[in-house]
Tab-separated table of C-alpha atoms in Angstrom:
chain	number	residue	atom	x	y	z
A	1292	UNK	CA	32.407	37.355	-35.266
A	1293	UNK	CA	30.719	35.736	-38.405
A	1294	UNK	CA	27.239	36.787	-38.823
A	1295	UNK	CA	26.657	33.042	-39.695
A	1296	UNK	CA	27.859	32.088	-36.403
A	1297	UNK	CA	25.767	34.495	-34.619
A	1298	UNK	CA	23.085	32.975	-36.102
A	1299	UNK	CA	23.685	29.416	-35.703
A	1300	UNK	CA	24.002	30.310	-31.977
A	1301	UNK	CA	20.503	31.476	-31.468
A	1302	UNK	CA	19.629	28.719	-33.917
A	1303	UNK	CA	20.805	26.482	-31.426
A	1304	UNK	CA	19.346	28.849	-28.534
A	1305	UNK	CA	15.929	28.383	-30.082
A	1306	UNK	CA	16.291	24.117	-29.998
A	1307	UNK	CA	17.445	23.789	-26.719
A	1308	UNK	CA	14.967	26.468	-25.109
A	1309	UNK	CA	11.977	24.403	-27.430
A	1310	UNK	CA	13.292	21.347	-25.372
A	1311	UNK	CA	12.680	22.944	-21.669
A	1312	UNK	CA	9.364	24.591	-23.278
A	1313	UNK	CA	8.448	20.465	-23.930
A	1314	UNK	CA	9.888	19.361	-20.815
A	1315	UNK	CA	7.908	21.865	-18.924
A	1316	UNK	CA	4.394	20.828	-21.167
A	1317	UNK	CA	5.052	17.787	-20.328
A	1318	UNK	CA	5.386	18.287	-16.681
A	1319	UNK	CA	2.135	20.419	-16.712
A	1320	UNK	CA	-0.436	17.618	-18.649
A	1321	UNK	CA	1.074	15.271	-16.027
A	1322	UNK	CA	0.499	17.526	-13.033
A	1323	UNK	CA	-2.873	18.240	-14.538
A	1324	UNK	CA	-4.819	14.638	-14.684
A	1325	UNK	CA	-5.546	14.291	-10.728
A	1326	UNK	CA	-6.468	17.605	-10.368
A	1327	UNK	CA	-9.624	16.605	-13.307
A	1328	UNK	CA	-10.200	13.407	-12.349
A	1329	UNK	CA	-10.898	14.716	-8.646
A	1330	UNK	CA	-13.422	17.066	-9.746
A	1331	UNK	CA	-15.652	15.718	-11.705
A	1332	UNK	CA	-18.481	16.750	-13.119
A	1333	UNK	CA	-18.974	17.768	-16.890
A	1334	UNK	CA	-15.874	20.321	-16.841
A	1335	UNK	CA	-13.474	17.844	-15.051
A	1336	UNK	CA	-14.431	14.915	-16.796
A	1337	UNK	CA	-14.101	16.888	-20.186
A	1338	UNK	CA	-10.500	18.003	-18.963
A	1339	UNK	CA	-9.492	14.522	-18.314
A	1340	UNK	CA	-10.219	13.031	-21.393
A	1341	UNK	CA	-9.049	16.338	-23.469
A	1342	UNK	CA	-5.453	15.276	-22.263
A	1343	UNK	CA	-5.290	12.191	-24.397
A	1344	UNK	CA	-4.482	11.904	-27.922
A	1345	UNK	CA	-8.064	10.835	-29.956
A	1346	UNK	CA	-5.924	6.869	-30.403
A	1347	UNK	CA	-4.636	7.496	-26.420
A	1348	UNK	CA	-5.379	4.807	-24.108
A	1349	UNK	CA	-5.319	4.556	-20.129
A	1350	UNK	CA	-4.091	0.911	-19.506
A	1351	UNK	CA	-3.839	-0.204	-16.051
A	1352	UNK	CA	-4.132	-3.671	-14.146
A	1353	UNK	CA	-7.684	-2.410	-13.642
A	1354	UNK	CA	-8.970	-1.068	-16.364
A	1355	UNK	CA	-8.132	-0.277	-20.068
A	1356	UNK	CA	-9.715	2.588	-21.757
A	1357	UNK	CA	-9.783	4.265	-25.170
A	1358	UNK	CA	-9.699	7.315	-26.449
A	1359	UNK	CA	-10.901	10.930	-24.577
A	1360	UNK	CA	-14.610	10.135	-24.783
A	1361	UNK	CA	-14.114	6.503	-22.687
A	1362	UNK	CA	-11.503	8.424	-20.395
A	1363	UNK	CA	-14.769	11.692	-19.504
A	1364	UNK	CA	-17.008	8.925	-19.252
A	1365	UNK	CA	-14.866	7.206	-16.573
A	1366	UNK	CA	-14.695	10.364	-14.835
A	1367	UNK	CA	-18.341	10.365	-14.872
A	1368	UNK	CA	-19.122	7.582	-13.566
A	1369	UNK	CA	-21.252	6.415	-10.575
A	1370	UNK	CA	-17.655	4.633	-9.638
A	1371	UNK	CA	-15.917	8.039	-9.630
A	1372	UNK	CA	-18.245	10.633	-8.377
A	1373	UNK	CA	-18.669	8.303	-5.169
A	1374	UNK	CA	-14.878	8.600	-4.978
A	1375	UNK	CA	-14.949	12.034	-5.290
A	1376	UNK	CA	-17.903	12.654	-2.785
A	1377	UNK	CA	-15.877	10.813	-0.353
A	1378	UNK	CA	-12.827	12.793	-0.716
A	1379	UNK	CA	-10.057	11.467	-3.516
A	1380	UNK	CA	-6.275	13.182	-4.269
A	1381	UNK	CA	-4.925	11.516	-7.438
A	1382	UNK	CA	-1.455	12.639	-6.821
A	1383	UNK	CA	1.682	12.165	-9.349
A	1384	UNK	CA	5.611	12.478	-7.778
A	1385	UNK	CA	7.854	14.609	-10.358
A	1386	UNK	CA	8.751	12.222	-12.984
A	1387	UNK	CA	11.337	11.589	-15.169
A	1388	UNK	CA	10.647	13.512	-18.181
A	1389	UNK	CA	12.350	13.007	-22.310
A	1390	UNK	CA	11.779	14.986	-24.862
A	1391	UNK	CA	12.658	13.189	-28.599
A	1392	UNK	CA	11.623	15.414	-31.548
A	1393	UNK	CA	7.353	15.325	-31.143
A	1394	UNK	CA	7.717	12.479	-28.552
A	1395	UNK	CA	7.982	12.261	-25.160
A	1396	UNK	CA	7.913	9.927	-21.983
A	1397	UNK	CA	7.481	10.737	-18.365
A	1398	UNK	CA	8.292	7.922	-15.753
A	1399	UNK	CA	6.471	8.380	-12.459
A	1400	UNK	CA	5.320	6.990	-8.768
A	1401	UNK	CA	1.766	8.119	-8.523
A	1402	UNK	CA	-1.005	7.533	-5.450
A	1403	UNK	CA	-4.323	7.705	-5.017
A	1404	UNK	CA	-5.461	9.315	-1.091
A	1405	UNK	CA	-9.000	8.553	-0.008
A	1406	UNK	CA	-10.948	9.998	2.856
A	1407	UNK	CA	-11.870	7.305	5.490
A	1408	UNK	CA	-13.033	8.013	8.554
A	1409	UNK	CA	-11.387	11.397	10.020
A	1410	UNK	CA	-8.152	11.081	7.922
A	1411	UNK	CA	-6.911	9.942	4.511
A	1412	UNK	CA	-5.480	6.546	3.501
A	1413	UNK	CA	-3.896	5.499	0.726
A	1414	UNK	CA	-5.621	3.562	-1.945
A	1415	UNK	CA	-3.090	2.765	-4.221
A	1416	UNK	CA	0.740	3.574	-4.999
A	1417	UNK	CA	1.790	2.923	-8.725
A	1418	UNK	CA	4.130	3.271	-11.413
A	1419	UNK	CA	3.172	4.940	-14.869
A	1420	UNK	CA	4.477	5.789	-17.646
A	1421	UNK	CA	3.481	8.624	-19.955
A	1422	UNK	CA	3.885	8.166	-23.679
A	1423	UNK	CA	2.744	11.529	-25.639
A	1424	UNK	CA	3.031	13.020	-29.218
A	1425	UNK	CA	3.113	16.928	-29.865
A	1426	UNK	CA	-0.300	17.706	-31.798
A	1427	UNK	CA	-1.496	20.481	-33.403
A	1428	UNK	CA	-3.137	21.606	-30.618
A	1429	UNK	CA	-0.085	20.525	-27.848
A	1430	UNK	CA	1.459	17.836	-26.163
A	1431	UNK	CA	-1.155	14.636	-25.753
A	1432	UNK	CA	-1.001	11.209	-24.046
A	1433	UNK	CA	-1.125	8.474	-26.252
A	1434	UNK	CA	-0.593	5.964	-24.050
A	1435	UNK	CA	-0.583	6.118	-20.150
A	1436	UNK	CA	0.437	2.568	-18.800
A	1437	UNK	CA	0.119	2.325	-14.573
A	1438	UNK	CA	0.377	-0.686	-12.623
A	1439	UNK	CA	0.058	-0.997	-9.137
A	1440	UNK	CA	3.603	-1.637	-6.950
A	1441	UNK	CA	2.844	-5.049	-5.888
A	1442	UNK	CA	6.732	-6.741	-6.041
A	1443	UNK	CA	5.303	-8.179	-9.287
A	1444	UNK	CA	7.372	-7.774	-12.777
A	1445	UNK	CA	5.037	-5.441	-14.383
A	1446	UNK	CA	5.053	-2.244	-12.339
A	1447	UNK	CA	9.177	-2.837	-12.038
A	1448	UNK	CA	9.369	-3.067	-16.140
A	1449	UNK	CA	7.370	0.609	-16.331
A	1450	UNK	CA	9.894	2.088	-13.413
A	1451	UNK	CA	12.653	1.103	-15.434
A	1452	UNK	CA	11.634	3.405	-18.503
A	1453	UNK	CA	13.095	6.006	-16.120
A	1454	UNK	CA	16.958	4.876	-16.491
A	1455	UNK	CA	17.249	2.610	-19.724
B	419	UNK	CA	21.892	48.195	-32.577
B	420	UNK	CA	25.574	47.810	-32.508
B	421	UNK	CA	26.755	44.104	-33.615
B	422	UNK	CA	28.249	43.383	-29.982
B	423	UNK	CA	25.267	44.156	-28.615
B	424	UNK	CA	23.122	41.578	-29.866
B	425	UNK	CA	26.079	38.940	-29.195
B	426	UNK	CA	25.837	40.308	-25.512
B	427	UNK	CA	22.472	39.350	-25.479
B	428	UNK	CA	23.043	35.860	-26.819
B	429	UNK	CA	25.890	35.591	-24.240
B	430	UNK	CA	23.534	36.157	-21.737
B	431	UNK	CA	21.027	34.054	-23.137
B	432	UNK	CA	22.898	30.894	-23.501
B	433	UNK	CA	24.365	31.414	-19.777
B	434	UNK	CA	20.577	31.594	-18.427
B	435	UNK	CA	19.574	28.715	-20.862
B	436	UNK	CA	22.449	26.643	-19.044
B	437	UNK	CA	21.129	27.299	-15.763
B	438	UNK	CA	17.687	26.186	-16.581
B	439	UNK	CA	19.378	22.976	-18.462
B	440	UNK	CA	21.240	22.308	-15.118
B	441	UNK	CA	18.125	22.579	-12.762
B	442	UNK	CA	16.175	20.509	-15.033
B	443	UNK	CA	18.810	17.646	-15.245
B	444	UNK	CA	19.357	17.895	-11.221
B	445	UNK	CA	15.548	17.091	-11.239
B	446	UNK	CA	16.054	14.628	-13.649
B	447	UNK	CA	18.478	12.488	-11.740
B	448	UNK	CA	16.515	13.250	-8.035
B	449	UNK	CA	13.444	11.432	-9.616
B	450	UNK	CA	15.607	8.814	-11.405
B	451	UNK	CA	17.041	7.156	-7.915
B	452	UNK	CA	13.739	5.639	-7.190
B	453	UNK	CA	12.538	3.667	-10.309
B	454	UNK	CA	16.895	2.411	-10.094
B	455	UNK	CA	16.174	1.242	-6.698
B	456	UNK	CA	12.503	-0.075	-6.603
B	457	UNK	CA	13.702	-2.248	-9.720
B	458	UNK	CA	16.663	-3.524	-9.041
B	459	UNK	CA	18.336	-6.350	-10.271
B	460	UNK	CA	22.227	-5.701	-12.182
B	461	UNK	CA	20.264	-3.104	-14.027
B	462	UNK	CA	18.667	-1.272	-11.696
B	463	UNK	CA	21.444	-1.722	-9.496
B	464	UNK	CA	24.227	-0.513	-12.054
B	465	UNK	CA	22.001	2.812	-12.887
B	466	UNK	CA	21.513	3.660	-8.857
B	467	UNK	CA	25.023	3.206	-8.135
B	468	UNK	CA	26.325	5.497	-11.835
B	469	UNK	CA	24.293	8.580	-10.004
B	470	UNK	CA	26.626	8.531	-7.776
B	471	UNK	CA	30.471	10.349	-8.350
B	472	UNK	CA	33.137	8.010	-7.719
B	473	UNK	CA	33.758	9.802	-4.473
B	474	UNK	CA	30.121	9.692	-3.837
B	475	UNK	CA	28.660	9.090	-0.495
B	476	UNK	CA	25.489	8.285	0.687
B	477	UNK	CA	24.682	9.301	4.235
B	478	UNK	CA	21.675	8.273	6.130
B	479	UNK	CA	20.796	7.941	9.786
B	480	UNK	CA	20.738	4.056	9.379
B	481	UNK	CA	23.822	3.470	6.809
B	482	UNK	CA	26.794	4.717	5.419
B	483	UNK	CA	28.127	3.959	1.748
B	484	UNK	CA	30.753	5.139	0.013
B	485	UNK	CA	31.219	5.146	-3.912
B	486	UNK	CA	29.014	3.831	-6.895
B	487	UNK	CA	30.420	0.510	-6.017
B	488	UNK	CA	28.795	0.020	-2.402
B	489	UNK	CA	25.387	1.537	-3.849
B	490	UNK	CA	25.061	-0.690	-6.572
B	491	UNK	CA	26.077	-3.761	-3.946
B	492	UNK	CA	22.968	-2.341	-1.373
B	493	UNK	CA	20.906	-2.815	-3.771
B	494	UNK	CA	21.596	-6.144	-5.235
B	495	UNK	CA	21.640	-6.811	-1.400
B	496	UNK	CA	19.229	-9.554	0.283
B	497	UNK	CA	17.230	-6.623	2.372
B	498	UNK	CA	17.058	-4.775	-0.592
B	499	UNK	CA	15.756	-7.577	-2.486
B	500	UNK	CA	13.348	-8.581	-0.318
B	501	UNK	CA	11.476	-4.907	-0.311
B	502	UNK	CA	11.549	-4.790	-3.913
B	503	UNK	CA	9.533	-8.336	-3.698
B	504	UNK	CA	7.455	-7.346	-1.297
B	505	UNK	CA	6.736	-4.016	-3.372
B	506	UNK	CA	8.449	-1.036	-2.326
B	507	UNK	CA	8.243	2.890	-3.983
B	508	UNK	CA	11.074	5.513	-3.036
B	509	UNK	CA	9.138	8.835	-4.220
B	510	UNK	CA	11.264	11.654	-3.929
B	511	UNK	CA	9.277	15.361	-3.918
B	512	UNK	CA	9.840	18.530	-5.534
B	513	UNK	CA	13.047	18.973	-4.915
B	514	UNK	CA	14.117	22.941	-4.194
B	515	UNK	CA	17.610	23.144	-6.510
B	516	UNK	CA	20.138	25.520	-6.561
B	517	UNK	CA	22.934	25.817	-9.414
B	518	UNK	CA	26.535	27.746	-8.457
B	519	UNK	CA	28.828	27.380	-11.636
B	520	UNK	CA	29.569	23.561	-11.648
B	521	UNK	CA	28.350	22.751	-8.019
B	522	UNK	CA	23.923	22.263	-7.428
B	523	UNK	CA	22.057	21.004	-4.170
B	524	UNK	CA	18.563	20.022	-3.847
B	525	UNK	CA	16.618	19.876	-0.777
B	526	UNK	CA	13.592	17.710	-0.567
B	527	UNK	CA	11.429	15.325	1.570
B	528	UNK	CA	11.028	11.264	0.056
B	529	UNK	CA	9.161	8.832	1.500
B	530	UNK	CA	9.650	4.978	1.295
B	531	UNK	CA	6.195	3.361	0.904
B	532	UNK	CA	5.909	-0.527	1.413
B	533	UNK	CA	3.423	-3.051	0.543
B	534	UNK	CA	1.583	-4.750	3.535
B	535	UNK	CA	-1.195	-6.748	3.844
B	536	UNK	CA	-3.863	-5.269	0.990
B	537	UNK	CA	-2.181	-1.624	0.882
B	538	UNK	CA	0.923	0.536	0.775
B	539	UNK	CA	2.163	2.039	4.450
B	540	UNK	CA	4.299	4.276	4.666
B	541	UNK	CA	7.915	3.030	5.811
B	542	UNK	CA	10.005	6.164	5.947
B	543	UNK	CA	9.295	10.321	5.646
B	544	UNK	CA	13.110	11.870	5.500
B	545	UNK	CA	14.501	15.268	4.842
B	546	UNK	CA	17.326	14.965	2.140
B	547	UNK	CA	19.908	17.438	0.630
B	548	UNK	CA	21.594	16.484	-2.530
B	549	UNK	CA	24.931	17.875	-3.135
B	550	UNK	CA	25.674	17.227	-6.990
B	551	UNK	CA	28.899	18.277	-9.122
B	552	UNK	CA	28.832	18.836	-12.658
B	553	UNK	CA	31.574	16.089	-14.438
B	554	UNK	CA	32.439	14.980	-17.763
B	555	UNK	CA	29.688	12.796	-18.042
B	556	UNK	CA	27.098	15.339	-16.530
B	557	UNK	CA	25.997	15.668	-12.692
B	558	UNK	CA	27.060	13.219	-10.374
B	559	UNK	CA	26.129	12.787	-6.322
B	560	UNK	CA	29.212	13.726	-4.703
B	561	UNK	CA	26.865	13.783	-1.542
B	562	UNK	CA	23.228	13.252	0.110
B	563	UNK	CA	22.465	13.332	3.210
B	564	UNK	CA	19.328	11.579	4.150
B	565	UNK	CA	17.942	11.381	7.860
B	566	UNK	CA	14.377	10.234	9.197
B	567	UNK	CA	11.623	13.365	10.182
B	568	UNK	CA	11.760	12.237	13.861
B	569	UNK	CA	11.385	15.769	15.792
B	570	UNK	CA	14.979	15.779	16.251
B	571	UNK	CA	17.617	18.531	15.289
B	572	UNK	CA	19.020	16.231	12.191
B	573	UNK	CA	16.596	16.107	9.747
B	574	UNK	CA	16.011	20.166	10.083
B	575	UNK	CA	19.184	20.950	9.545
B	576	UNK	CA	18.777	19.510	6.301
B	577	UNK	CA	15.689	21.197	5.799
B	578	UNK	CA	17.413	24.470	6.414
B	579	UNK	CA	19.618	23.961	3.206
B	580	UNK	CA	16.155	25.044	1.480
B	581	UNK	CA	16.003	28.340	2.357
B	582	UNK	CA	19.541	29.486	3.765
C	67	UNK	CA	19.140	37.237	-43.528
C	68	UNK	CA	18.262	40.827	-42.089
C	69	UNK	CA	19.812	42.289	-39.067
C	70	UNK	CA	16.015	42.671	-37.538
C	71	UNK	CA	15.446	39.633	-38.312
C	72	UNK	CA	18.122	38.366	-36.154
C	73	UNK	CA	17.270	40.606	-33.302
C	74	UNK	CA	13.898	39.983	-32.954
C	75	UNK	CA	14.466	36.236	-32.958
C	76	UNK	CA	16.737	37.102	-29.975
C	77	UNK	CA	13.872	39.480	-27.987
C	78	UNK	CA	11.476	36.257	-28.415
C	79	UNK	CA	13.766	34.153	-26.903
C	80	UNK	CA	14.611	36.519	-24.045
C	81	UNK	CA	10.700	36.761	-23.559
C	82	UNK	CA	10.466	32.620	-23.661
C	83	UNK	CA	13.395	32.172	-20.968
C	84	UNK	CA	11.854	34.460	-18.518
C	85	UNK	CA	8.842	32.696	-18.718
C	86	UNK	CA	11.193	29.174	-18.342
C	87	UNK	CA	12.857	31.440	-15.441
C	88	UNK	CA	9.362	32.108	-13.881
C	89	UNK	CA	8.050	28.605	-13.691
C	90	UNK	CA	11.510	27.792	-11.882
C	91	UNK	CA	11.013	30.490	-9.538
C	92	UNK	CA	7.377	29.377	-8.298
C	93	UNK	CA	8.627	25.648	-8.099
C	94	UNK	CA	11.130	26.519	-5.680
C	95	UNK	CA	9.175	29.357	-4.016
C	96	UNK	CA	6.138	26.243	-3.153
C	97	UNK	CA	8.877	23.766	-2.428
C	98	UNK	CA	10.470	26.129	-0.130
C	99	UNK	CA	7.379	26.522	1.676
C	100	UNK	CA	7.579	23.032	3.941
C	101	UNK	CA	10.980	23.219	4.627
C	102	UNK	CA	10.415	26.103	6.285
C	103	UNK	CA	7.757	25.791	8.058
C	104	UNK	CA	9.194	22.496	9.555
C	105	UNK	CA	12.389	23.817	10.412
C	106	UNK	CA	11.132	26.880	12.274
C	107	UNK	CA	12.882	28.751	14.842
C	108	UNK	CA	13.236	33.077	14.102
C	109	UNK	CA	15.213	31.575	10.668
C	110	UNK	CA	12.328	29.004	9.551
C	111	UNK	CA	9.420	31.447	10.792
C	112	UNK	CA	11.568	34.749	9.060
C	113	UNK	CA	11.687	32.442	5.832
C	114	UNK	CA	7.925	30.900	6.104
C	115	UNK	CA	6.936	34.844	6.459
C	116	UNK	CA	9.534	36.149	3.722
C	117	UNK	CA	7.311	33.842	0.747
C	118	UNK	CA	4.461	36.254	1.218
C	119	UNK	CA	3.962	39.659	-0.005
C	120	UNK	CA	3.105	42.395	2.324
C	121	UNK	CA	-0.393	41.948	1.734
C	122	UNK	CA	-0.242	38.219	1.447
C	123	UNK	CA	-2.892	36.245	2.719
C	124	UNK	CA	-2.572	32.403	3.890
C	125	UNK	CA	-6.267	31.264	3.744
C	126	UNK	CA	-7.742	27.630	4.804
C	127	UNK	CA	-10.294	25.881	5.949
C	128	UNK	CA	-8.497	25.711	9.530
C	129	UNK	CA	-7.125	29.460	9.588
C	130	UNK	CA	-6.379	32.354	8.110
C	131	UNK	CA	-3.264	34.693	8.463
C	132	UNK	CA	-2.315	38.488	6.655
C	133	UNK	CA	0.391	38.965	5.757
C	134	UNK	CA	4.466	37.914	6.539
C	135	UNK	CA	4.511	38.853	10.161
C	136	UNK	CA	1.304	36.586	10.774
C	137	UNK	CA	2.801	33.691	9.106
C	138	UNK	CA	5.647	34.343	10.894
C	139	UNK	CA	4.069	34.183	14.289
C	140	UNK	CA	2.374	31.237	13.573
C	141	UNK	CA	5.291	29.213	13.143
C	142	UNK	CA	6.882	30.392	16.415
C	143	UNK	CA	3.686	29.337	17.576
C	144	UNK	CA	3.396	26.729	20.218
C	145	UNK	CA	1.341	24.821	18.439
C	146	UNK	CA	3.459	24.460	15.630
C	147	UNK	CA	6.409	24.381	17.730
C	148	UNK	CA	4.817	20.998	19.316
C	149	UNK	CA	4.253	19.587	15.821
C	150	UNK	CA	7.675	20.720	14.598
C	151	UNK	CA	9.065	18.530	17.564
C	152	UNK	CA	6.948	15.512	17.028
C	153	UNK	CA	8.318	14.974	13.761
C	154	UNK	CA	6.290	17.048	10.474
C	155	UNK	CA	6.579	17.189	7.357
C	156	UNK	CA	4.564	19.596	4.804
C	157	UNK	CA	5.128	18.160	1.068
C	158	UNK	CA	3.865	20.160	-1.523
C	159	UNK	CA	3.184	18.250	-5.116
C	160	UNK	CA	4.185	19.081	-8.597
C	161	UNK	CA	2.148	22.063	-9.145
C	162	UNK	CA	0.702	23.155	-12.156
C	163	UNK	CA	1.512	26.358	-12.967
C	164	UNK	CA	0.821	29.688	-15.170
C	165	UNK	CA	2.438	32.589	-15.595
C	166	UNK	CA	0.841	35.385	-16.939
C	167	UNK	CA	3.192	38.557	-16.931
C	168	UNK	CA	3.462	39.949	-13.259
C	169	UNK	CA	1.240	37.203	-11.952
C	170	UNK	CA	1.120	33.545	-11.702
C	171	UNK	CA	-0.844	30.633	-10.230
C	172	UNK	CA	0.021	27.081	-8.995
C	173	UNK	CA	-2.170	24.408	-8.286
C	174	UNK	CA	-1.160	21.379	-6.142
C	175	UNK	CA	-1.881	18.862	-3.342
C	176	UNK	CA	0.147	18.773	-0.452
C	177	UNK	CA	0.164	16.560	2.543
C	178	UNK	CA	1.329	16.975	6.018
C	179	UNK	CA	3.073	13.963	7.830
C	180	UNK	CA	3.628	13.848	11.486
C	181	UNK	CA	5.415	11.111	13.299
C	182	UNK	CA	3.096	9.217	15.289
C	183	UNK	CA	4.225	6.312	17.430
C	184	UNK	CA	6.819	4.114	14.830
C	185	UNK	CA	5.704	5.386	11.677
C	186	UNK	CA	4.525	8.646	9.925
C	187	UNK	CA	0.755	8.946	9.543
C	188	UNK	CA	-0.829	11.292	6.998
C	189	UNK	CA	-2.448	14.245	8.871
C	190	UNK	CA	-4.102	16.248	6.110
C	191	UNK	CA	-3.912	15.922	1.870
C	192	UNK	CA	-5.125	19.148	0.943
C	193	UNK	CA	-6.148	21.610	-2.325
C	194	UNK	CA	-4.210	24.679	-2.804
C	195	UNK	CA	-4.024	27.948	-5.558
C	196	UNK	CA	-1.053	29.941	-4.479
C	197	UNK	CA	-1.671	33.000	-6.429
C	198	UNK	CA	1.571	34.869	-6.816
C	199	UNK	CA	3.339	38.302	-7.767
C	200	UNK	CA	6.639	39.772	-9.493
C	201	UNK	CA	7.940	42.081	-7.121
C	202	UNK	CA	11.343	43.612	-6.974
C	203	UNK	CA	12.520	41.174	-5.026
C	204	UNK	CA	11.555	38.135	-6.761
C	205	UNK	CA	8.058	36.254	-6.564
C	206	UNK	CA	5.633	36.367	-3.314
C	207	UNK	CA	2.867	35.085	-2.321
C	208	UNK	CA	-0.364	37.158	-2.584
C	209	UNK	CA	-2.377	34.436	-1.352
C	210	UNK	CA	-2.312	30.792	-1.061
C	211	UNK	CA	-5.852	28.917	-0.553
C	212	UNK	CA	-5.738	25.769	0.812
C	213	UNK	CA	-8.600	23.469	1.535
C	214	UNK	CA	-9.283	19.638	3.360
C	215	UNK	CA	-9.986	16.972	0.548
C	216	UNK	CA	-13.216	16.179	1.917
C	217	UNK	CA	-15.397	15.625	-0.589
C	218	UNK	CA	-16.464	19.243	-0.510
C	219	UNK	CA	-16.975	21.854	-2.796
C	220	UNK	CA	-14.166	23.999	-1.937
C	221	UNK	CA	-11.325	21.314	-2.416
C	222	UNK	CA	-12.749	20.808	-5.724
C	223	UNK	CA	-12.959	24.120	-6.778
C	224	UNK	CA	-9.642	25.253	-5.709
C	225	UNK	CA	-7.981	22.381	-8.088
C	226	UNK	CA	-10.375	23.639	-10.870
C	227	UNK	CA	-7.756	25.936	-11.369
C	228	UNK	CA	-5.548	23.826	-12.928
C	229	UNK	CA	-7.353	23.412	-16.088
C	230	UNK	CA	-9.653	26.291	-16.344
């Protein structure tokens, strides 16, 4: 064998392996949001916010924030900490993850569980998707869109990020 | 270090790297059947159906289909329809996926959540194994087998495909 | 380019696909975990029992077992038998996980379903840290902590762990 081709083998070895490394980052800040939304307080609420990009924004049909400091300061809110005092599980399904170059989208079902009474409904079921750019310091979200499944157009449009 | 023992390495290397490629795609295309169904419509339609091999079946205690054809059809279907309108998520969970050469399974629980009244309820909770075969155009359903969690033998011996 | 050069670009990318491997490995080992447990019979309960090390420890707010034998037991239980016939299902959620050499953590929610009347209700959404080790035969369990979302400190501390 060629000592060139050697090398373009692990060449090509070190791509695709930087591609499940992204896949799995991405997989990880997704995994990570309801577990810092659901705790609160000044570490949580700093964790939350520390997974968007400084332009990111959190758009949903009930809110729109931006940037990390309005995302912790959502976290911290009267709003929130009564949700989390009464028992809340922010909760995303394993999305559909791609990886282009430094950006990447994750399509997704998430729900929101509340405690009432002596058992858990659920609040809300939704569709997201994840737009983030590799930083300096990792993957970030730039954009998180979620819309509530409600047979309306807009949640359908995000869900269909996950096949087109 | 001898010259054919570093290629060994890479060998090994890019047969491991292969495996973890194949895992992540069978992941890929579990989560992707939801968003294809939820949506609908000839595109949603056409992208549930082309998971499916052409000798593709889909077997569930309450239908039978047979082919990317008949999947594509059940979901442009009137039933189907209506649950999309009425706002409908298929959330498939973390699937446990084994890869043998060109042949993978995954072995999961979904759950069909539908809207009613001012929240989500939860329609279905099934046990599910995914057979998938590798093909020219990457891995295809050749089979899954999908059966309500009703206390009944069924739905554990699908379970079983998990761990056996 | 040097032979070293070469080689230790290989020995980094061995290191970075056993980590890939790893993650894989935990995935499946906490989606494994429901399957079995809802299965049971000697071959669920001898799986349920087989995810633990020998000095594994299941703790929760409801319980707490040592090690495989324990676990195993418990799922031959009556009381578990009864649920198993009713209809259960114990879904785990994407987890986030770490791997640190010999030892790794995941951090999820899971939810139990049981079958209850015509429809599935949600029995418990729960906080775990499954704390795991290498061993010679694969990943186990060393313990698994897994606590009621209540609005309680221990829920919230337990998903801590997924961004601390």
């Amino acid at each position: 064998m060629e000592r060139s081709e050697l090398e373009d083998r692990v060449a090509a070895l070190e791509e695709r392996v930087r591609t499940l490394e992204d896949q799995a980052a991405v997989l990880r800040l997704v995994a990570s949001w309801g577990p810092a939304v659901d705790t609160g307080g000044p570490d949580g609420a700093a964790a939350a916010g520390a997974l968007w990009a400084d332009d990111g924004v959190l758009q949903s049909d009930i809110s729109r924030l931006e940037g990390p400091a309005a995302i912790t300061e959502m976290v911290l809110s009267d709003g929130q900490e009564a949700l989390i005092r009464q028992g809340s599980a922010h909760v995303q399904a394993l999305p559909v993850v791609t990886v282009e170059g430094d950006h990447a989208t994750a399509t997704n079902y998430s729900r929101v569980y509340r405690l009432a009474g002596d058992g858990h409904e659920i609040w809300r079921v939704s569709a997201n998707v994840w737009e983030l750019r590799r930083t300096s310091a990792g993957w970030r979200v730039t954009r998180r869109t979620n819309h509530l499944i409600d047979g309306g157009p807009e949640a359908r449009e995000l869900l269909q990020r996950a096949y087109r």
